[in-house]
mmCIF file of C-alpha atoms in Angstrom:
data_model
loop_
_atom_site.group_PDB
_atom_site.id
_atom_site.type_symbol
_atom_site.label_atom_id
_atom_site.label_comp_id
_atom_site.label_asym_id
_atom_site.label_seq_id
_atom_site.Cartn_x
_atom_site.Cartn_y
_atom_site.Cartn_z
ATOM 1 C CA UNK D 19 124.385 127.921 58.494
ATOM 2 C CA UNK D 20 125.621 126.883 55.177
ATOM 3 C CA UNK D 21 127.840 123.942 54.626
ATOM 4 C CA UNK D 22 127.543 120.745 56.738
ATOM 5 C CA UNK D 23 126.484 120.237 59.975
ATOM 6 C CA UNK D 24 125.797 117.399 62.372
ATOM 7 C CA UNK D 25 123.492 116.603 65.612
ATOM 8 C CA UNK D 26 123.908 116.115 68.381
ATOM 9 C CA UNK D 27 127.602 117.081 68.149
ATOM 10 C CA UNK D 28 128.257 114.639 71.636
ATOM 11 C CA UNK D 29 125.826 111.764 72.537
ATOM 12 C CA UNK D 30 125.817 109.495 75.525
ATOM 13 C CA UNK D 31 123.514 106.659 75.300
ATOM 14 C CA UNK D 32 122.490 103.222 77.354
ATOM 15 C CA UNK D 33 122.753 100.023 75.766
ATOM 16 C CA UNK D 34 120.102 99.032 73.814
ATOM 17 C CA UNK D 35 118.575 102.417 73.051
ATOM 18 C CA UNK D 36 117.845 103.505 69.890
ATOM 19 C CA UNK D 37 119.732 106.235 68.733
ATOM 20 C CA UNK D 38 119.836 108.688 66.216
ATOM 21 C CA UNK D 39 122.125 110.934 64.472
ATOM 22 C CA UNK D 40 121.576 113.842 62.056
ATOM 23 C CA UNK D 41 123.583 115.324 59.291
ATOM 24 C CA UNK D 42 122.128 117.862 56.932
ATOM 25 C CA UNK D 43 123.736 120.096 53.889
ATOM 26 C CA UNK D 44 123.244 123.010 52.531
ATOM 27 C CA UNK D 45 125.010 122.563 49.059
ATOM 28 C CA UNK D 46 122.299 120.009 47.748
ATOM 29 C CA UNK D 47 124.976 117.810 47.060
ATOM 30 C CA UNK D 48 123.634 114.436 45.658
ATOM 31 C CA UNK D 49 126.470 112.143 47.389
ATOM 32 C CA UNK D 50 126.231 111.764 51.130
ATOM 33 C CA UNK D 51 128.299 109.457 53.231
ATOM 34 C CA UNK D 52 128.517 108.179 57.109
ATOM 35 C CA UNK D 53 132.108 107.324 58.628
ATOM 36 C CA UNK D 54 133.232 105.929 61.720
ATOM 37 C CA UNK D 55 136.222 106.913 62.834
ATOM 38 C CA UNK D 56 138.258 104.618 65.693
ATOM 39 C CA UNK D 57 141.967 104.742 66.942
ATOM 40 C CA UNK D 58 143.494 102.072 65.074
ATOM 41 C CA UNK D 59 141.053 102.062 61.964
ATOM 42 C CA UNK D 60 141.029 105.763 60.331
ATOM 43 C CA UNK D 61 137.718 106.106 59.108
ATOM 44 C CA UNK D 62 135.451 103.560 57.877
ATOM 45 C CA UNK D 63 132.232 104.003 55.562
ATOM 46 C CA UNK D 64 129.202 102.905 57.331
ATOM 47 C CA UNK D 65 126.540 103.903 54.286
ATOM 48 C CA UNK D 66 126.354 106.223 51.325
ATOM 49 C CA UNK D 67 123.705 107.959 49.596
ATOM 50 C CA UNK D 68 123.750 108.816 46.008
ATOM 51 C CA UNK D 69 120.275 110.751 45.922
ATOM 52 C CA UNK D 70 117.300 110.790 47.884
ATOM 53 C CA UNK D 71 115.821 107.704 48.380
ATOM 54 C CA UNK D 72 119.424 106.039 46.996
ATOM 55 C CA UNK D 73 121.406 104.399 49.825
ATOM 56 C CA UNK D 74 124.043 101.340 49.896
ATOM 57 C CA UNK D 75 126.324 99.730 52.309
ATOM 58 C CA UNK D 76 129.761 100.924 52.950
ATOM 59 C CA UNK D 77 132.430 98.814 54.594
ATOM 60 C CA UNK D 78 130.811 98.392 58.223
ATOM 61 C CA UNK D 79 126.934 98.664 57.943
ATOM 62 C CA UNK D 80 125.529 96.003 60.240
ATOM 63 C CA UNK D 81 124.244 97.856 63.144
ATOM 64 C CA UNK D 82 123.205 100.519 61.424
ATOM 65 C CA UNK D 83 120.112 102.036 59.640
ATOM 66 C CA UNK D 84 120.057 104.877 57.026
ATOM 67 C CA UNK D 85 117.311 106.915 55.412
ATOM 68 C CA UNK D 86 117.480 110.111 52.573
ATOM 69 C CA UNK D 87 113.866 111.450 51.769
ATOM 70 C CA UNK D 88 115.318 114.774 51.281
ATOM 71 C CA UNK D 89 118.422 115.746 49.350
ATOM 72 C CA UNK D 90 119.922 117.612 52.187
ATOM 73 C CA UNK D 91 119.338 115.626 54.760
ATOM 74 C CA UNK D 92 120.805 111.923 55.706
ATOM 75 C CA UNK D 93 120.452 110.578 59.524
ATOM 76 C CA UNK D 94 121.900 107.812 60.530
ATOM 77 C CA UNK D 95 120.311 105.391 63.185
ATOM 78 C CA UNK D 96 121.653 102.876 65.424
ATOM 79 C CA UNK D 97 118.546 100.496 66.048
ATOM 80 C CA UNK D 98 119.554 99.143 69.126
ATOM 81 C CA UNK D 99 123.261 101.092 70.355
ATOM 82 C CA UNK D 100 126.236 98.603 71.632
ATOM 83 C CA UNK D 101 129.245 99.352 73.091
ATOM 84 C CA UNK D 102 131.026 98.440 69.786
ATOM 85 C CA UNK D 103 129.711 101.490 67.969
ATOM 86 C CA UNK D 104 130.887 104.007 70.465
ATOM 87 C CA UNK D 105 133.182 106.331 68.297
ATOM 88 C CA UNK D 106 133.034 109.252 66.504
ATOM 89 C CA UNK D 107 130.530 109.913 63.725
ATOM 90 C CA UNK D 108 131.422 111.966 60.379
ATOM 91 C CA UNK D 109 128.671 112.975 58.057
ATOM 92 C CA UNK D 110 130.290 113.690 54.329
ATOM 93 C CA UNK D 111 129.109 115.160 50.977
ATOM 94 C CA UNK D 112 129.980 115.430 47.491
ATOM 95 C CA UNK D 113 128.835 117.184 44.124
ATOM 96 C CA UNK D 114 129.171 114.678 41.155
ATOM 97 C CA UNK D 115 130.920 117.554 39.147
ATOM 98 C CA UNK D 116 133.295 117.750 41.742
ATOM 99 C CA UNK D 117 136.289 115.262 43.049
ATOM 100 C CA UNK D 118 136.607 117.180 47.064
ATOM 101 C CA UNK D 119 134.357 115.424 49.625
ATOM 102 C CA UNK D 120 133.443 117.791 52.331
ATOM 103 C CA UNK D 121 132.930 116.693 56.390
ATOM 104 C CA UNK D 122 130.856 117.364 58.853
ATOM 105 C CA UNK D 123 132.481 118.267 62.319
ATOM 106 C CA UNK D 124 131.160 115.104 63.806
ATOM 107 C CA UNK D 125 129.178 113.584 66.712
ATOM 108 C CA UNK D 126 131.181 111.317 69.524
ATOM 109 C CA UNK D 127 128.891 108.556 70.476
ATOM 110 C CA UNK D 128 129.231 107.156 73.660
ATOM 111 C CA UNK D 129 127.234 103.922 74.373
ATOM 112 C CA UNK D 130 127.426 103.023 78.291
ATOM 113 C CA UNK H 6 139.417 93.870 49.049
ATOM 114 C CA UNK H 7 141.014 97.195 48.764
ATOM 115 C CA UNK H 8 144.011 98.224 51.887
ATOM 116 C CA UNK H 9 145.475 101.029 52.458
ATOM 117 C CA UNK H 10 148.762 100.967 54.679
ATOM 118 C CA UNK H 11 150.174 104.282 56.090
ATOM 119 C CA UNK H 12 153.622 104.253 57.497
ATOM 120 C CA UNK H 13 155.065 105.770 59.857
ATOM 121 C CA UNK H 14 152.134 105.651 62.195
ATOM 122 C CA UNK H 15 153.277 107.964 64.656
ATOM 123 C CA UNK H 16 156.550 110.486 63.650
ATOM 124 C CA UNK H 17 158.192 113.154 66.217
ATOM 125 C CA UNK H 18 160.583 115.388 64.104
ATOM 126 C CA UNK H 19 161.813 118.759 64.805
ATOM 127 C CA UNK H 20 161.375 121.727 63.553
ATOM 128 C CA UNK H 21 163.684 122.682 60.168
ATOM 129 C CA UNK H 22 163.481 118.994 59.653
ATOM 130 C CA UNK H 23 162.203 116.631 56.247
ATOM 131 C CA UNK H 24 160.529 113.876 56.324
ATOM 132 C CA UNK H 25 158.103 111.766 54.387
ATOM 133 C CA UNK H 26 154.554 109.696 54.888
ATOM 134 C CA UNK H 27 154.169 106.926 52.867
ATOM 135 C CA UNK H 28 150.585 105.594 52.415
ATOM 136 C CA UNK H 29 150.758 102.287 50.173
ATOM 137 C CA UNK H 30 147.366 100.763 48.577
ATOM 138 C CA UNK H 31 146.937 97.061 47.827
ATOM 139 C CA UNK H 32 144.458 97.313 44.818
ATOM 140 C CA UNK H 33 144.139 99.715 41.517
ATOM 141 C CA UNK H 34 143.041 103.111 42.164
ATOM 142 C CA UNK H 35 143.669 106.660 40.224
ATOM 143 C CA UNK H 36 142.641 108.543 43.028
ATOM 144 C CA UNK H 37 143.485 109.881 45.991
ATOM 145 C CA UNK H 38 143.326 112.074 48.668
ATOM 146 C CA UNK H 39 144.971 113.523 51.738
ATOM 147 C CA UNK H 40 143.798 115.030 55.168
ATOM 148 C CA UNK H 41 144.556 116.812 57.747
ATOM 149 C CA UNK H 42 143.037 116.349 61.296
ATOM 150 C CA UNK H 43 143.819 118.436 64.532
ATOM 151 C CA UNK H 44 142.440 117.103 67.961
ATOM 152 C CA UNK H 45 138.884 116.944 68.378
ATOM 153 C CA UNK H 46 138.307 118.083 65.119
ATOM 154 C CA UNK H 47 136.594 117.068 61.398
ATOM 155 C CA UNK H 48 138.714 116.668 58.099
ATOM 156 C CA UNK H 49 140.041 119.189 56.258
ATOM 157 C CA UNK H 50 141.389 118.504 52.819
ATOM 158 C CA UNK H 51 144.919 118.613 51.545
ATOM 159 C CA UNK H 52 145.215 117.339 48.249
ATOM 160 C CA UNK H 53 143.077 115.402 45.804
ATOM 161 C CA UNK H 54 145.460 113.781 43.436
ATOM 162 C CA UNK H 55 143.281 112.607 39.803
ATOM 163 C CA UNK H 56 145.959 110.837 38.152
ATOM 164 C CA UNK H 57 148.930 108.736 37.591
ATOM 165 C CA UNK H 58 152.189 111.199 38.501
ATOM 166 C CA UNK H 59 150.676 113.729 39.945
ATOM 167 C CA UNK H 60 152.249 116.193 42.184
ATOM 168 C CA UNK H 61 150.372 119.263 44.698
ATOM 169 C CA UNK H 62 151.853 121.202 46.888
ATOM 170 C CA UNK H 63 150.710 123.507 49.326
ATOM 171 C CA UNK H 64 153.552 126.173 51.502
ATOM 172 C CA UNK H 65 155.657 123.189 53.306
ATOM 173 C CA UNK H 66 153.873 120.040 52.038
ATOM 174 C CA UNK H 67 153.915 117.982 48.565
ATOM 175 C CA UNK H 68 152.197 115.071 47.520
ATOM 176 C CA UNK H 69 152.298 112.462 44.911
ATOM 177 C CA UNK H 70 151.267 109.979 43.448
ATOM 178 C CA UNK H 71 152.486 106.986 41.529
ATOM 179 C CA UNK H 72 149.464 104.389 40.467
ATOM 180 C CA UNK H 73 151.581 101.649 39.009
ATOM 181 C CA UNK H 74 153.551 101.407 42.515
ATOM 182 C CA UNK H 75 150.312 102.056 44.448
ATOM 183 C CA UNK H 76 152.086 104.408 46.282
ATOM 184 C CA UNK H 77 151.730 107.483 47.896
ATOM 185 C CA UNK H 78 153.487 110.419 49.342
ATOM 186 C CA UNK H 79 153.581 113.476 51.185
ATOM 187 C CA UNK H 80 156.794 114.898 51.710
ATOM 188 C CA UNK H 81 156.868 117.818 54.742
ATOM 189 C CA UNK H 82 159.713 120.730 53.825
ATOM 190 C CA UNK H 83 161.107 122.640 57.200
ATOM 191 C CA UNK H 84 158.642 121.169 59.577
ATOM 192 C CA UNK H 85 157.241 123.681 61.712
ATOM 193 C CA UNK H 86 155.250 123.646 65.119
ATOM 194 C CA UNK H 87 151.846 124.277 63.312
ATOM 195 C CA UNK H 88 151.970 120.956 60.796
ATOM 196 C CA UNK H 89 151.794 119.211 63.970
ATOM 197 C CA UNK H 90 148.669 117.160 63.502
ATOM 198 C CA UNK H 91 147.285 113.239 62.097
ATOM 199 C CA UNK H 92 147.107 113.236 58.483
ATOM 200 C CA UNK H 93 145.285 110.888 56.484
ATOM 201 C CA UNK H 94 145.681 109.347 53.323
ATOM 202 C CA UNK H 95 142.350 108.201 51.738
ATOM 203 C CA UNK H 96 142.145 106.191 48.087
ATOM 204 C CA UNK H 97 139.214 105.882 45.813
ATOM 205 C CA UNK H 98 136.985 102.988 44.780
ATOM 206 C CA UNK H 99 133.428 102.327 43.681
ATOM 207 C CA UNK H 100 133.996 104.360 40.430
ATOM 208 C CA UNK H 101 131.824 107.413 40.116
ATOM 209 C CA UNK H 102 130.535 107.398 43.774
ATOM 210 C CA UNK H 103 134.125 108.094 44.795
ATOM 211 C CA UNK H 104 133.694 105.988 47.530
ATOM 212 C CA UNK H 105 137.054 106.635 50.218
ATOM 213 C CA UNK H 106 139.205 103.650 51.922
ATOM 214 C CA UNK H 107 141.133 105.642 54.401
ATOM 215 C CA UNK H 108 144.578 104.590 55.579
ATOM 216 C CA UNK H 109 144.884 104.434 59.929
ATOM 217 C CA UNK H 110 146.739 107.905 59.992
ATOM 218 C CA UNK H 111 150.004 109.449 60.851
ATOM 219 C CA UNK H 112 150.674 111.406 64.086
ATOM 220 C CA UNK H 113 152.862 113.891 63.613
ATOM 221 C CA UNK H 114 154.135 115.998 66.032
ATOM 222 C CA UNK H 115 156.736 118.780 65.671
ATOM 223 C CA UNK H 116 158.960 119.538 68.596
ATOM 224 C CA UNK H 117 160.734 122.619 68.751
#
């Protein structure tokens, strides 16, 4: 499918588990970026990605693990899942030539 | 450290109605963006907004923006049933990564 999709689109997890979330793009987009989104808090940036192998923090990182080995692809991974980072996941991408960010249709996370 | 403030969180307005969403940012930014979200569903962009006194508009909504004031609107013509939805304001930092801080969002439902 082209354009951006994520996986699993609903998650329940256990405390403690490792857990991991996938976003991939078909646009080959250089910027990639992982939101959380809560009631109360819009959405916050978790980590970014300028190119493969590029990644930084965003606003709310700890928690949280990133990777990019391929252009098009950009999981996220919560090491060891709390109850804190149950929410709703959004995968985004951008083209440097171009100002629109694009989202994913998300993954709810539910840590039990 | 960069805020955004959206105001009125929540707004119930009837059809045939005007109204407006404010979305007020604390530090310097030239960009900006707006969303739309329906229930259970991803982002969908609105309007990107590149510069100081720029105005969009799109059938019943128009948005500007005013970077000296740090301000933001998006003004809703005739409200009708089907604007009904959060909307999101979203400003710009971390230069060319285009990195998004994204207000908390206004409900806005449309009553007949």
């Amino acid at each position: 499918d082209a354009g951006i999709t994520q996986s699993p689109r609903y998650k329940i997890t256990e405390t403690g588990r490792q857990v991991t979330l996938m976003c991939h793009q078909t646009w080959s987009h250089s910027y990639m970026f992982w939101y959380r989104q809560d009631l109360g808090h819009g959405l916050r940036l978790i980590y970014y990605s300028a190119a493969a192998d590029i990644t930084d923090k965003g606003e709310v990182p700890d928690g949280y693990v990133v990777s990019r080995s391929k252009t098009e692809n950009f999981p996220l991974t919560l090491e060891s899942a709390t109850r804190s980072q149950t929410s709703v996941y959004f995968c985004a991408s951008r083209d440097p030539g171009m100002w629109e960010q694009f989202f994913g249709p998300g993954t709810r996370l539910t840590v039990l | 450290e960069l805020k955004v403030e959206q105001n009125p969180l929540f707004l119930s307005m009837q059809e045939g109605k005007n109204y407006t969403i404010y979305c007020n940012y604390s530090t310097t930014s030239d960009r900006l963006y707006w969303y739309r979200q329906d229930p259970g569903k991803s982002l969908e962009s609105l309007f990107v907004l590149l510069s100081n006194g720029a105005v969009k508009q799109e059938g019943r909504l128009m948005a500007s923006l005013d970077t000296k004031a740090r301000l933001s609107t998006l003004h809703i013509t005739a409200a009708v049933h089907d604007l009904s939805a959060t909307y999101f304001c979203a400003v710009v930092y971390g230069g060319a990564t285009n990195k998004l801080i994204f207000g908390t969002g206004t409900l806005l439902a449309v009553q007949p």
